[in-house]
PDB file of C-alpha atoms in Angstrom:
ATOM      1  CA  UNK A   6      21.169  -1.370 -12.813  1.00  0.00           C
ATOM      2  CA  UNK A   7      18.019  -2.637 -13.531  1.00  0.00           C
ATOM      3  CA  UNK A   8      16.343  -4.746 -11.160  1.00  0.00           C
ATOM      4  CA  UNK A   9      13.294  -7.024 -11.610  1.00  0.00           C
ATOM      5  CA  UNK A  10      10.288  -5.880  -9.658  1.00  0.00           C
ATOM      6  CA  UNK A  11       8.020  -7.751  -7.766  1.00  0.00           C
ATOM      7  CA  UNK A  12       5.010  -6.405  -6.131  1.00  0.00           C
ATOM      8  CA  UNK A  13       4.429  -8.001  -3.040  1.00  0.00           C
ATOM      9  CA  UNK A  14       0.525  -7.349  -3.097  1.00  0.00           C
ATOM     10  CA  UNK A  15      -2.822  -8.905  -4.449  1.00  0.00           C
ATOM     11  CA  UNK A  16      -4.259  -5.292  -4.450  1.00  0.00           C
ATOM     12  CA  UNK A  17      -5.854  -4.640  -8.464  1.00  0.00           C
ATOM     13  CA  UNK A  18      -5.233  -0.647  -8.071  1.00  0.00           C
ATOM     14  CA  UNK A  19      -1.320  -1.188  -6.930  1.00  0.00           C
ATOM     15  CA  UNK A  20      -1.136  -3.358 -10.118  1.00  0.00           C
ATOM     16  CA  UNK A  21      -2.688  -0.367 -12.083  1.00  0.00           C
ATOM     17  CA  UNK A  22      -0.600   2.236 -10.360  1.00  0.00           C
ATOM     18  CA  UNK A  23       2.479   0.901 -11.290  1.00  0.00           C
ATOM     19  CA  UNK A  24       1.540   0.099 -14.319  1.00  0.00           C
ATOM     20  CA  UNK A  25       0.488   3.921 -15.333  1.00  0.00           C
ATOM     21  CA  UNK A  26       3.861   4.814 -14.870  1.00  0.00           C
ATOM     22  CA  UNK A  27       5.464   2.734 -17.106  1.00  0.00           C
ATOM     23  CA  UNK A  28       7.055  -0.205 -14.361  1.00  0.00           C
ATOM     24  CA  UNK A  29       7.034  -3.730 -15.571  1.00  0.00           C
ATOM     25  CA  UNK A  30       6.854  -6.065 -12.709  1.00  0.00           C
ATOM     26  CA  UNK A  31       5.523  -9.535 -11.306  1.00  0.00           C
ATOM     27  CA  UNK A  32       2.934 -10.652  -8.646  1.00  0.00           C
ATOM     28  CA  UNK A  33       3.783 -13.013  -5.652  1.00  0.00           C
ATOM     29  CA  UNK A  34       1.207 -12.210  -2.678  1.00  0.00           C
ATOM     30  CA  UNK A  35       2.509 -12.724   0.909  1.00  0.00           C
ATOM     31  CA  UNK A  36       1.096 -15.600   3.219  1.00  0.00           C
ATOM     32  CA  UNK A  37       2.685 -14.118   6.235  1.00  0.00           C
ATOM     33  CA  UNK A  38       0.477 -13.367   9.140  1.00  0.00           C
ATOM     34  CA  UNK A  39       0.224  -9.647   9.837  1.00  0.00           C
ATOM     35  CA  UNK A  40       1.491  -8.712  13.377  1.00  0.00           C
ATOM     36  CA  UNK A  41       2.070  -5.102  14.312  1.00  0.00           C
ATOM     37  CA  UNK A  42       3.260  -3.105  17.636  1.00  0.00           C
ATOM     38  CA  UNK A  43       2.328   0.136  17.513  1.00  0.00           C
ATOM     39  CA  UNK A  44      -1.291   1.921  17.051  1.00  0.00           C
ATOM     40  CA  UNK A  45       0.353   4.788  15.467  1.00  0.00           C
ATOM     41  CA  UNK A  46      -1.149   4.820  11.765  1.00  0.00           C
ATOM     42  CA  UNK A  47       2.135   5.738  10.208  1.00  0.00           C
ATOM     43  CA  UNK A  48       4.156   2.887  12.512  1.00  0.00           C
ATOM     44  CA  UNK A  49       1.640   0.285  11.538  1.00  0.00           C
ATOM     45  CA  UNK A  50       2.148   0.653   7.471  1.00  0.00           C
ATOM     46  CA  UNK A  51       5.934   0.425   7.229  1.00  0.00           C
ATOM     47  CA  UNK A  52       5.186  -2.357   9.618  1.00  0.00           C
ATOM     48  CA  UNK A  53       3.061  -4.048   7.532  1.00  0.00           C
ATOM     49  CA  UNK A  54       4.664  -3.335   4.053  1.00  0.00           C
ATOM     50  CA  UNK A  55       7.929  -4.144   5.553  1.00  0.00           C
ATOM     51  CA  UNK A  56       6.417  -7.747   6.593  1.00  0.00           C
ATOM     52  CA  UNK A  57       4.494  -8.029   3.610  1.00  0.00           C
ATOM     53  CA  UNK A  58       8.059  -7.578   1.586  1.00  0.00           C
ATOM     54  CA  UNK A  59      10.168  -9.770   3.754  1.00  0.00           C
ATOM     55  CA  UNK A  60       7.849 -12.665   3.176  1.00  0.00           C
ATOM     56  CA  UNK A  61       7.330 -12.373  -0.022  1.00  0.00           C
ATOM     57  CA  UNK A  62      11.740 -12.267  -0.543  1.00  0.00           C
ATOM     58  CA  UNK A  63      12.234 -15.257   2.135  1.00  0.00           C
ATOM     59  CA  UNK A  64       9.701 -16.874  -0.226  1.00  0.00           C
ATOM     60  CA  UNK A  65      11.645 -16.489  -3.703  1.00  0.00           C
ATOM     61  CA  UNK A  66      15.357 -17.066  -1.856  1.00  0.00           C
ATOM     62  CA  UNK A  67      13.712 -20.371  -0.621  1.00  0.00           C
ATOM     63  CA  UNK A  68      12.328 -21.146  -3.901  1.00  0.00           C
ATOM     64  CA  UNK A  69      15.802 -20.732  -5.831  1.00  0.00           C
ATOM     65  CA  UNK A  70      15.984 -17.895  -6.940  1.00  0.00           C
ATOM     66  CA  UNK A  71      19.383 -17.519  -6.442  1.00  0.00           C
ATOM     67  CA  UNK A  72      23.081 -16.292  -7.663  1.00  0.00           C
ATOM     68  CA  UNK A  73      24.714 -19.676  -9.009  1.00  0.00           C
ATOM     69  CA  UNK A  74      28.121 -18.707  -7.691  1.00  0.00           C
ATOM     70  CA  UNK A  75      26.507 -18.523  -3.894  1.00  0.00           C
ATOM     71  CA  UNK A  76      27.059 -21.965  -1.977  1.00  0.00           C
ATOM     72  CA  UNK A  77      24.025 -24.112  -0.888  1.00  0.00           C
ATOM     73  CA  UNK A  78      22.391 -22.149   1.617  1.00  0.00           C
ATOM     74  CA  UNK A  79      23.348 -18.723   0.890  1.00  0.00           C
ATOM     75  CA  UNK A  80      20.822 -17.691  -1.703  1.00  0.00           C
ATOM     76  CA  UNK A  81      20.693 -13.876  -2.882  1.00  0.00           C
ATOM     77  CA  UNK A  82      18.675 -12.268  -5.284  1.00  0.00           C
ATOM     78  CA  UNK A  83      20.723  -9.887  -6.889  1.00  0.00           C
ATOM     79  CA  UNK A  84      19.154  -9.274  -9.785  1.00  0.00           C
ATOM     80  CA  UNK A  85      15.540  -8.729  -7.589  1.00  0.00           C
ATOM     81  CA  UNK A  86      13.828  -6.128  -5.895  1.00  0.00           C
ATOM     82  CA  UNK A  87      10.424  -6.546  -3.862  1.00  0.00           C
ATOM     83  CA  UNK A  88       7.645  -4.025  -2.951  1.00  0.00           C
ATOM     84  CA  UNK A  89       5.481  -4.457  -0.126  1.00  0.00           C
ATOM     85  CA  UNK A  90       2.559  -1.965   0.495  1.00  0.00           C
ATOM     86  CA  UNK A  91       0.030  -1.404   2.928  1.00  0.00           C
ATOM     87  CA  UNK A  92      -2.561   1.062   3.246  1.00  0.00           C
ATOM     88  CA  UNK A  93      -5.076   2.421   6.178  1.00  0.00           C
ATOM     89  CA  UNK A  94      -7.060   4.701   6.981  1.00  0.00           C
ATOM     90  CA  UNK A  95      -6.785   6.920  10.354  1.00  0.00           C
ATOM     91  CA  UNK A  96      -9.769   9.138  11.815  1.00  0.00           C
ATOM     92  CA  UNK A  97      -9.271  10.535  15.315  1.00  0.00           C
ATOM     93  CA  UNK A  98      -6.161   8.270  15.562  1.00  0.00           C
ATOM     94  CA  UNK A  99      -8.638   4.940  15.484  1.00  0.00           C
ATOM     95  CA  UNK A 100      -7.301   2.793  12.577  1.00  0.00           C
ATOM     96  CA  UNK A 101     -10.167   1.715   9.995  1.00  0.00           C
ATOM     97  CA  UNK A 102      -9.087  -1.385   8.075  1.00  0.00           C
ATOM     98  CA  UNK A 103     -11.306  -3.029   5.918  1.00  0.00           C
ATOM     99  CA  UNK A 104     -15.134  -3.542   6.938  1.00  0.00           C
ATOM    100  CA  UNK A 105     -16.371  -6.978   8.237  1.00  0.00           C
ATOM    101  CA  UNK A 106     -19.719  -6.266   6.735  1.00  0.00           C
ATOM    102  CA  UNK A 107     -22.417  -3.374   5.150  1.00  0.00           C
ATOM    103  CA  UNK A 108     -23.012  -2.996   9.110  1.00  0.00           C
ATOM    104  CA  UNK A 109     -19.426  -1.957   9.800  1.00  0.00           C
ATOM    105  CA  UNK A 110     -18.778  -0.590   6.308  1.00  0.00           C
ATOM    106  CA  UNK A 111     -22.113   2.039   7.174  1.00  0.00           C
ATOM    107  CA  UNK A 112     -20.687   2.819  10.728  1.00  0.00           C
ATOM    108  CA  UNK A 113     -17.116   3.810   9.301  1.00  0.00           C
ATOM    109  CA  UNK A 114     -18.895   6.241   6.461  1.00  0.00           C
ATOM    110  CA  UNK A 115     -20.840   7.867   8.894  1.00  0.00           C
ATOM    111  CA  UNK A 116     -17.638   8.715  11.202  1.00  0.00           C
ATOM    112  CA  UNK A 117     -16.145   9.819   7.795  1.00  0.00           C
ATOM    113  CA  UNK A 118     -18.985  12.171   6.207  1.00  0.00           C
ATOM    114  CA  UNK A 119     -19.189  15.940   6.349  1.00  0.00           C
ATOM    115  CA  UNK A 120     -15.189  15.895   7.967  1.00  0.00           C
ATOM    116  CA  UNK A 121     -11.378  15.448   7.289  1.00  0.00           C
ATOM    117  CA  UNK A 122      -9.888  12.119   8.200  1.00  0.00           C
ATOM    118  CA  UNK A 123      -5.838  10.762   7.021  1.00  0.00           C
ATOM    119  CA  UNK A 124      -4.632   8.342   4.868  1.00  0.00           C
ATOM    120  CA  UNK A 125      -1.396   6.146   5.682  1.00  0.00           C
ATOM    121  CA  UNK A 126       0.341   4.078   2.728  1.00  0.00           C
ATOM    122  CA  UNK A 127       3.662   2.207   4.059  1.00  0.00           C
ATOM    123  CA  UNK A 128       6.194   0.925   1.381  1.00  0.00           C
ATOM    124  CA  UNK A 129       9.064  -1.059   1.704  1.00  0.00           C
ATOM    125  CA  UNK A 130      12.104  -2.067  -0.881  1.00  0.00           C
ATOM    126  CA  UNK A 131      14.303  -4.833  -0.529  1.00  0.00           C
ATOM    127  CA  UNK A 132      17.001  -5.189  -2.532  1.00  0.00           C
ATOM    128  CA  UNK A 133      20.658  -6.717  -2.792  1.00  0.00           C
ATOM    129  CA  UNK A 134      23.777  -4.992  -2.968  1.00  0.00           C
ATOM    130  CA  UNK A 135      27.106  -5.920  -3.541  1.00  0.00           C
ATOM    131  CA  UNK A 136      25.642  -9.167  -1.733  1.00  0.00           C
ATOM    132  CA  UNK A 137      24.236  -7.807   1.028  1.00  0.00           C
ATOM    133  CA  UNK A 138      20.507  -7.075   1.439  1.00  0.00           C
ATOM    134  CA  UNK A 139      19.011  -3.420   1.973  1.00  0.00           C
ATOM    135  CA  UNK A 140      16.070  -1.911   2.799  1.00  0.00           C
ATOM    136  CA  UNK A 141      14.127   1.064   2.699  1.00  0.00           C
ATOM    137  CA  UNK A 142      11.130   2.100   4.262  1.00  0.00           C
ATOM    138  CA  UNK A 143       8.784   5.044   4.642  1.00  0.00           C
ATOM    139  CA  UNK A 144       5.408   6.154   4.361  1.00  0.00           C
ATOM    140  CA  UNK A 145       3.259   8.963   2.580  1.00  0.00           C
ATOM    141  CA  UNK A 146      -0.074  10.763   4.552  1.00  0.00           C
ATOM    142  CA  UNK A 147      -2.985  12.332   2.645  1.00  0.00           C
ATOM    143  CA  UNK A 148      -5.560  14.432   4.468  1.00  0.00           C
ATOM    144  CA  UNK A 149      -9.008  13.372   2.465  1.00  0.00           C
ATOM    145  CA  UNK A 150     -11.961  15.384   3.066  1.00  0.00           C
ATOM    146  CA  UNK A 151     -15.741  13.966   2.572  1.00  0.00           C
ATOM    147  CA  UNK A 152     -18.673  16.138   2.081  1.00  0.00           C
ATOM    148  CA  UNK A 153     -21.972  15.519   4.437  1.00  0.00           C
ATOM    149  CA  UNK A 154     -23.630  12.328   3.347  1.00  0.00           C
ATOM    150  CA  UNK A 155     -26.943  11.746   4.670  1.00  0.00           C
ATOM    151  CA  UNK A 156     -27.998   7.973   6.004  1.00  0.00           C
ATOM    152  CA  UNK A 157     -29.766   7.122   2.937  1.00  0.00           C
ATOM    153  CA  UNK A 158     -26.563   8.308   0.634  1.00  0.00           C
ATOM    154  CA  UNK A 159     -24.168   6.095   2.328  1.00  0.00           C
ATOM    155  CA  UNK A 160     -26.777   3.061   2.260  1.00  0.00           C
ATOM    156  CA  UNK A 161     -26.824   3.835  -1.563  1.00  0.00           C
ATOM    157  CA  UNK A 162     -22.832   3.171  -1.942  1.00  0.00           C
ATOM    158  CA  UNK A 163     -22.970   0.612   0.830  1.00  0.00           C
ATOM    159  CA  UNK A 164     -25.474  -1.427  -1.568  1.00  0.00           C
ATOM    160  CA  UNK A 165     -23.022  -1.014  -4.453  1.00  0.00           C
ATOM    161  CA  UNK A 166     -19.844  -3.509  -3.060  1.00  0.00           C
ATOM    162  CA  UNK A 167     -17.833  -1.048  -3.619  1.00  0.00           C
ATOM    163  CA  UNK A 168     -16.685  -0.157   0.192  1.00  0.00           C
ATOM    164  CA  UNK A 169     -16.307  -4.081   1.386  1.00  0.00           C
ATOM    165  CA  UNK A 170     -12.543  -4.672   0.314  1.00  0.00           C
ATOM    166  CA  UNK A 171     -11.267  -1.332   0.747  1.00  0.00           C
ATOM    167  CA  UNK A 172     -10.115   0.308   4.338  1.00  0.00           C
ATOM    168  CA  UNK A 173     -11.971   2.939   5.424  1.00  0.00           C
ATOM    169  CA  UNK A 174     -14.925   1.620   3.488  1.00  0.00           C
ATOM    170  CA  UNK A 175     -14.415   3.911   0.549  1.00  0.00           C
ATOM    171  CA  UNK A 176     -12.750   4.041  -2.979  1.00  0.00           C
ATOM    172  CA  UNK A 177     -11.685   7.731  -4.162  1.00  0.00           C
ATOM    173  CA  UNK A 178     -11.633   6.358  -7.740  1.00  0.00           C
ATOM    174  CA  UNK A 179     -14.897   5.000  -7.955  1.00  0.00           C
ATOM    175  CA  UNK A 180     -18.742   5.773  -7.219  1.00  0.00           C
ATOM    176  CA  UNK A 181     -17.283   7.670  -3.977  1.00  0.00           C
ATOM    177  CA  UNK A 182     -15.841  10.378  -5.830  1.00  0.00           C
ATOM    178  CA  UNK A 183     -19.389  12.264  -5.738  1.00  0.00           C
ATOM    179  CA  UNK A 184     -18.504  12.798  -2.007  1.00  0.00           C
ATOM    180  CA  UNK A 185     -15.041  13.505  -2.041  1.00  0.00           C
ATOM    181  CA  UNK A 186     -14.754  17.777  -0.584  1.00  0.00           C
ATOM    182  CA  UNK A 187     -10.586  17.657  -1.292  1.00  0.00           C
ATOM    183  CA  UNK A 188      -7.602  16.072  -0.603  1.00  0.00           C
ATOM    184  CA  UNK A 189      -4.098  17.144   0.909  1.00  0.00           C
ATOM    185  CA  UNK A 190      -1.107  15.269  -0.675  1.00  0.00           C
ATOM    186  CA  UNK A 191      -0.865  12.342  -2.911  1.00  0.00           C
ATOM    187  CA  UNK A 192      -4.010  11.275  -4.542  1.00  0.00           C
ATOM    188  CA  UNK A 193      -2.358   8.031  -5.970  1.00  0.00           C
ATOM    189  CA  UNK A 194      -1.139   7.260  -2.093  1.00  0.00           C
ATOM    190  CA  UNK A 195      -5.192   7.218  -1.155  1.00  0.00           C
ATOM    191  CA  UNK A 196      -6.150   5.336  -3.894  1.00  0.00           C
ATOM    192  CA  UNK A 197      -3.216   2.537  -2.643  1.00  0.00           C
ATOM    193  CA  UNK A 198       0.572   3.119  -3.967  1.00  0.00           C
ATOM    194  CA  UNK A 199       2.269   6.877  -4.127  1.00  0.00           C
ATOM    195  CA  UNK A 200       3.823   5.992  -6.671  1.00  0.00           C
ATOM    196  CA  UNK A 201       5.579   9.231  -7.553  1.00  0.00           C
ATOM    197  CA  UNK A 202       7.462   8.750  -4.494  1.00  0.00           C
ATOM    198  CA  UNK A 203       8.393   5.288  -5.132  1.00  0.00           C
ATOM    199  CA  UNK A 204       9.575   5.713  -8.809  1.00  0.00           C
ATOM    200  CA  UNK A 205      11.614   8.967  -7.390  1.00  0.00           C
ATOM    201  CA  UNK A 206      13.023   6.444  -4.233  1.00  0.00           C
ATOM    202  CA  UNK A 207      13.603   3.613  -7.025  1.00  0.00           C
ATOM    203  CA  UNK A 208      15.487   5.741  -9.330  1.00  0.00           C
ATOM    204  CA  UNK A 209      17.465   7.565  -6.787  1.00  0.00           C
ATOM    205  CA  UNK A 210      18.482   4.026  -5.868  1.00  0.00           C
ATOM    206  CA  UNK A 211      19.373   3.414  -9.565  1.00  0.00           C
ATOM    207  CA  UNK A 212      17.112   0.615  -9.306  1.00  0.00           C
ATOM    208  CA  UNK A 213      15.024   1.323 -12.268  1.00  0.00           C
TER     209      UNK A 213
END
């Protein structure tokens, strides 16, 4: 069966992601206020995208989106499916989220150049069956490797904007691309959504 999707993320390159492959799905960001436990990059995402998700569903059950046969109260969303995402950036084990300022931003390139650092993206699914809810969570790593930049080269893409809303103060897509050595795994997973893995997880699921 199926299911509506809705993409619990603001994130432009999710939207485009999911889009390539042919989903058709709906926006509604989460308000919820990140909290996490662990420091362990891959802990931390399904954290997050699991938070991220469970807002986003409380939101629509409270908003009444709901089976009509259910009593007052017992909303479900069985027609529904949510996807939460998040995505960092790990280099010695010290999570790099997204940069404050250029300041920041500069510092994180320069631990990145001329080495290997990982990327951690953290998806969960909620869904509804046979009226009760499920989820699924799990994450997907990609080794990314940067050639040397020199001060003046990461001042360059520093001055373009490009680095200040992303974590790890890059964007594979983009003018960074120049400086990307190689990658290990997923290249769609770096660039914010594996989305092979989540179309395979969906239609395993028969949720799609």
């Amino acid at each position: 069966m199926n299911k509506k999707i809705i993409l619990a993320s603001a994130s432009p390159r999710r939207r485009e992601l999911l889009t390539q492959i042919g989903l058709d799905f709906d926006v509604v960001v989460s308000e919820t206020e990140e909290k996490i436990t662990s420091t362990e990059p891959a802990k931390v995402v399904e954290e997050l995208s699991a938070q991220k998700a469970e807002a986003v569903w409380e939101k629509l059950a409270e908003s009444g989106v709901c089976d009509p046969e259910q009593k007052s109260g017992e909303a479900t969303m069985t027609d529904t499916l949510v996807l939460g995402a998040d995505t960092v950036v790990a280099c010695d084990g010290k999570i790099l989220g997204k940069p404050a300022d250029s300041e920041a931003a500069a510092a994180m390139l320069t631990m990145l150049q001329g080495r290997g650092h990982e990327v951690y993206t953290g998806v969960t699914i909620l869904y509804e069956e046979n009226g009760e809810r499920k989820t699924l969570t799990f994450h997907e790593k990609t080794t990314v490797h940067f050639y040397p930049m020199t001060d003046a080269q990461i001042r360059e893409y520093v001055a373009t904007g490009d680095p200040m809303d992303k974590a790890g103060a890059y964007g594979i897509q983009g003018f960074c691309a120049r400086y990307i050595r190689g990658i290990e795994g997923d290249y769609n997973n770096v660039v914010g959504l594996p989305v092979g893995r989540v179309y395979q997880e969906l239609h395993g699921l028969r949720l799609v």
